mmCIF file of C-alpha atoms and ligand atoms in Angstrom:
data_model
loop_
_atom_site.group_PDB
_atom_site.id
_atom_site.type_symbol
_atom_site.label_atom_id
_atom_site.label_comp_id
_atom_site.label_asym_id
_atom_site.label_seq_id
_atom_site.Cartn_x
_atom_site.Cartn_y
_atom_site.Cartn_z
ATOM 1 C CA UNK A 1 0.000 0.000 0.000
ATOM 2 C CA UNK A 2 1.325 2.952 -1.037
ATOM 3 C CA UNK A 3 0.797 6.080 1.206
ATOM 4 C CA UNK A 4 -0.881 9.528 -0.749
ATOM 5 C CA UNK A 5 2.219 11.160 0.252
ATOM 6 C CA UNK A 6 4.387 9.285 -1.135
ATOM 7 C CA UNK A 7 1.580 9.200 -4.361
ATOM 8 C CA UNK A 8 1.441 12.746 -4.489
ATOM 9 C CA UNK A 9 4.804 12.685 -4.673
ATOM 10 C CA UNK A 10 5.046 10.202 -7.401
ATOM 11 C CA UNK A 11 2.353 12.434 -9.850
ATOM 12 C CA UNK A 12 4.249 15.155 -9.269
ATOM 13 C CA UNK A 13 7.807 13.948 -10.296
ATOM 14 C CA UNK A 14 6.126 12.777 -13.355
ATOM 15 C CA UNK A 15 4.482 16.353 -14.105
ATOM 16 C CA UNK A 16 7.518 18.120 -13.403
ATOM 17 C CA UNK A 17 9.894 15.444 -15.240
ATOM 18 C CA UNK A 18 7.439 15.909 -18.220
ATOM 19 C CA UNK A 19 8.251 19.631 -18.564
ATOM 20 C CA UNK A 20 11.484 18.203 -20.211
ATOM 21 C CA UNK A 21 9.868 16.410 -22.626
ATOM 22 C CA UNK A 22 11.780 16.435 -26.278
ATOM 23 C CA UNK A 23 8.969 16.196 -28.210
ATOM 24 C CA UNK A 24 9.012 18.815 -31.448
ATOM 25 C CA UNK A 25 7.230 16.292 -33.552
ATOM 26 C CA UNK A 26 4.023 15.385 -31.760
ATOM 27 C CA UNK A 27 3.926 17.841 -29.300
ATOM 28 C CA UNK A 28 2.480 15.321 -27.083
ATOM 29 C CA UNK A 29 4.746 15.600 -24.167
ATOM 30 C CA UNK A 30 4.623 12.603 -21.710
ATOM 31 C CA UNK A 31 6.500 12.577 -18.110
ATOM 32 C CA UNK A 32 6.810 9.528 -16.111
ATOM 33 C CA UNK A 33 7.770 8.217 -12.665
ATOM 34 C CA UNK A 34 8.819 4.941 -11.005
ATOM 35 C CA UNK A 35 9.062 4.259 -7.409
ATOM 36 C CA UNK A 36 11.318 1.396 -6.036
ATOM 37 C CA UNK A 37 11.356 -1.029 -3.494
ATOM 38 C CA UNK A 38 13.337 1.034 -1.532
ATOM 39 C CA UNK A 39 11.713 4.121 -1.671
ATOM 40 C CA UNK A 40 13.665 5.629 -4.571
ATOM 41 C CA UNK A 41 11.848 7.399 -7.683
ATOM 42 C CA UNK A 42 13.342 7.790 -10.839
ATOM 43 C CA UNK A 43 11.927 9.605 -13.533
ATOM 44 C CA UNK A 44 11.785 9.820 -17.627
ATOM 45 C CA UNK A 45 10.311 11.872 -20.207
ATOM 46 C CA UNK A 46 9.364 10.622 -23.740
ATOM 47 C CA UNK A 47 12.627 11.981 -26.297
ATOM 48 C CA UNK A 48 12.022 12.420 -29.953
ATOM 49 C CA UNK A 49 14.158 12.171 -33.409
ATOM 50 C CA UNK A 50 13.798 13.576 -36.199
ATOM 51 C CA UNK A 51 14.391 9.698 -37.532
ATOM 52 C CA UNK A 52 10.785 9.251 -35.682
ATOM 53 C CA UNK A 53 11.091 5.584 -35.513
ATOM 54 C CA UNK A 54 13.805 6.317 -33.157
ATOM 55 C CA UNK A 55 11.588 8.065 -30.085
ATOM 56 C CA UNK A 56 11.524 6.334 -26.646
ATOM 57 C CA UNK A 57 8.601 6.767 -24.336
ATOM 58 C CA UNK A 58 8.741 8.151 -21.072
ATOM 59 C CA UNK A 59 8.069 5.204 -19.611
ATOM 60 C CA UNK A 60 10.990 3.565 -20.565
ATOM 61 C CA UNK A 61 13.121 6.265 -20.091
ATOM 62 C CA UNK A 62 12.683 5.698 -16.354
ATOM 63 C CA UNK A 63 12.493 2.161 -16.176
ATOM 64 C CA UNK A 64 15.907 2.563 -17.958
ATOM 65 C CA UNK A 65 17.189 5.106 -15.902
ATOM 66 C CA UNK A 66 16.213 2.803 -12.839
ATOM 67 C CA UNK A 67 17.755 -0.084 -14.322
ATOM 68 C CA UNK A 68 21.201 1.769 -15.353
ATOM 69 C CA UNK A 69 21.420 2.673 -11.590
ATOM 70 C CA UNK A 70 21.764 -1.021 -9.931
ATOM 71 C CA UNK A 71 18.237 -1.202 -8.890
ATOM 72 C CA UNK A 72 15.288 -3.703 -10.591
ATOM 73 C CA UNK A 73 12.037 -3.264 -8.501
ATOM 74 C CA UNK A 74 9.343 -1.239 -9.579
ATOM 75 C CA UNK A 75 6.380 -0.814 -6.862
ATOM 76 C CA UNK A 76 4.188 1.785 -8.352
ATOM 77 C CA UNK A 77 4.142 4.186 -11.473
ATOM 78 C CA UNK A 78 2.624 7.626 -12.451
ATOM 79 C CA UNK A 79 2.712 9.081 -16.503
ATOM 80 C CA UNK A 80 1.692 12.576 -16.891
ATOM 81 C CA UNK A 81 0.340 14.255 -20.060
ATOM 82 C CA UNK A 82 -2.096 16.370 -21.682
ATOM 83 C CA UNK A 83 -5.065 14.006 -21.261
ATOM 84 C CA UNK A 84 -4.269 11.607 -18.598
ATOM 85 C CA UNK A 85 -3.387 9.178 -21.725
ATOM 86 C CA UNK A 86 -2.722 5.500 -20.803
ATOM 87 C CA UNK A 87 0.762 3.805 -21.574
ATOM 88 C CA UNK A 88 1.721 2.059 -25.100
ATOM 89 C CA UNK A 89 2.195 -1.279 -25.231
ATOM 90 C CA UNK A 90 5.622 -1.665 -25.305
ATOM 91 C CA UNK A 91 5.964 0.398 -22.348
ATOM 92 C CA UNK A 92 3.482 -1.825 -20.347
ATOM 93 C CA UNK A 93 5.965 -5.074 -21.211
ATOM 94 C CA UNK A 94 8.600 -2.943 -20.084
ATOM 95 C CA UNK A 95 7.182 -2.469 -17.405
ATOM 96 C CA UNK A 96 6.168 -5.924 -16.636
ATOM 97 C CA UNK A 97 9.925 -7.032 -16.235
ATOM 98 C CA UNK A 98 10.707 -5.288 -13.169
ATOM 99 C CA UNK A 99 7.005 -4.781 -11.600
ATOM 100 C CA UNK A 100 4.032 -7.374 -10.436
ATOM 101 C CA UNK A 101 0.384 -5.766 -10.275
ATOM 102 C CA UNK A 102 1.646 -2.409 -9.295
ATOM 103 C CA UNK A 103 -0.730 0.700 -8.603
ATOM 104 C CA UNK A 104 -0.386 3.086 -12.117
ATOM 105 C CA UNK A 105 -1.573 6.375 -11.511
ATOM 106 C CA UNK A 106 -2.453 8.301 -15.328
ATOM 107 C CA UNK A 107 -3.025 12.113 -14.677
ATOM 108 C CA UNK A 108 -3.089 15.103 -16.868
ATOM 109 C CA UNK A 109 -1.129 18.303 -16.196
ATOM 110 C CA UNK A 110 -3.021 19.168 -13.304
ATOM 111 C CA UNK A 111 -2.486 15.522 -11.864
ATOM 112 C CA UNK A 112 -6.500 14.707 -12.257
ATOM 113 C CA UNK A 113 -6.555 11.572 -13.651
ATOM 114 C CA UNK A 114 -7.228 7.774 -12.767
ATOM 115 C CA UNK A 115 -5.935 4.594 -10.859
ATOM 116 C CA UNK A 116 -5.288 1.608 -12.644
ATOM 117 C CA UNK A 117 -3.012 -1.093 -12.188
ATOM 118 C CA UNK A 118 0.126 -2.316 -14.664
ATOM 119 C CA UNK A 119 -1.809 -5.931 -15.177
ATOM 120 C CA UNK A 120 -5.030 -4.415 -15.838
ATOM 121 C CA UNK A 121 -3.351 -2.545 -18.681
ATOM 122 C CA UNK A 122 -1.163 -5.710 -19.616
ATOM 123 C CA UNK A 123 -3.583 -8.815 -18.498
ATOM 124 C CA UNK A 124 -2.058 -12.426 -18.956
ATOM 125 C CA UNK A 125 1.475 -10.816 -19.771
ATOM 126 C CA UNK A 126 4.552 -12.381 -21.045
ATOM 127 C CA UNK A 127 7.268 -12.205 -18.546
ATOM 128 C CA UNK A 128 10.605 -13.392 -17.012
ATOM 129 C CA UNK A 129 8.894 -16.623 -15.585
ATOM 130 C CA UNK A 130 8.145 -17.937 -18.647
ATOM 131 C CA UNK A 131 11.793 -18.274 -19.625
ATOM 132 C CA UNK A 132 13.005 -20.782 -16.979
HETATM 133 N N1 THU B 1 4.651 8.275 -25.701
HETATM 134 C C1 THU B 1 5.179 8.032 -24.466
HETATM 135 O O1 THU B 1 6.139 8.697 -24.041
HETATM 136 N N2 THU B 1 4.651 7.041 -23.722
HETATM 137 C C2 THU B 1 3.613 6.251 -24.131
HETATM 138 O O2 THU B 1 3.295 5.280 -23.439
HETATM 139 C C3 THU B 1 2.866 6.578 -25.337
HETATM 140 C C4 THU B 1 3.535 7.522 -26.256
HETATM 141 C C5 THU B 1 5.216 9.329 -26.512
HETATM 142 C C6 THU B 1 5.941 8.854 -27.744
HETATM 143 C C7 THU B 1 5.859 10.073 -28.632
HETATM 144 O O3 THU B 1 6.934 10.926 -28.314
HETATM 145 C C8 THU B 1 4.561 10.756 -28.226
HETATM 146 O O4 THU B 1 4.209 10.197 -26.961
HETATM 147 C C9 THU B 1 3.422 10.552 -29.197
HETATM 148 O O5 THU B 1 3.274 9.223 -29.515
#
């Protein structure tokens, strides 16, 4: 259970993280946040290319961030954007490798949005477990 302090907290990083967005193309700027077993948060935005095929979500951005810093447990996650938009696919599978049913928090600029959790967005995933 994850305390609204330390939730609060969460939305915000993402909101703030999203203000550096690189995103000239779509102009749909997305800001994320992960919070670790052990209390730590790291955050991502979604970066561009002018080679568009080449863009990386904000979501992953984070979980990569997380994962370049020694640490490989996610406990919950907030994205921030215009519209309280929901995570891509790729980013849910992502996600999956280094989080069970973790609360996901999708809020818009204001940080008004909605709960959901990661396997309610990604139901009867593929993960780690099936690779023994
Ligand atoms: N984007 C994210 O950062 N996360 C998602 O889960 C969905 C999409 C970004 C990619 C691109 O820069 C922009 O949003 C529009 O697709």
């Amino acid at each position: 259970m994850i305390s609204s302090d330390l939730r609060d907290k969460l939305i915000q990083s993402a909101c703030e993280a999203r203000q550096n967005a690189y995103a000239p193309y779509s102009h749909y700027r997305v800001g994320a946040a992960v919070l670790t077993e052990d209390g730590r948060l790291y955050t991502g935005v979604n970066v561009e290319s002018a080679s568009y095929g080449l863009t990386v979500c904000a979501e992953r951005n984070a979980v990569y961030k997380m994962v370049s810093e020694g640490i490989g447990r996610i406990t919950a996650v907030a994205v921030c954007t215009e519209n309280a938009g929901s995570p891509c696919g790729a980013c849910r599978q992502v996600l999956a490798e280094f989080a069970g049913d973790v609360p996901v928090w999708l809020v818009d600029d204001k940080g008004n949005g909605r709960e959901t959790t990661l396997y309610t967005l990604l139901p009867d995933h593929f993960g780690p477990e099936h690779l023994t």
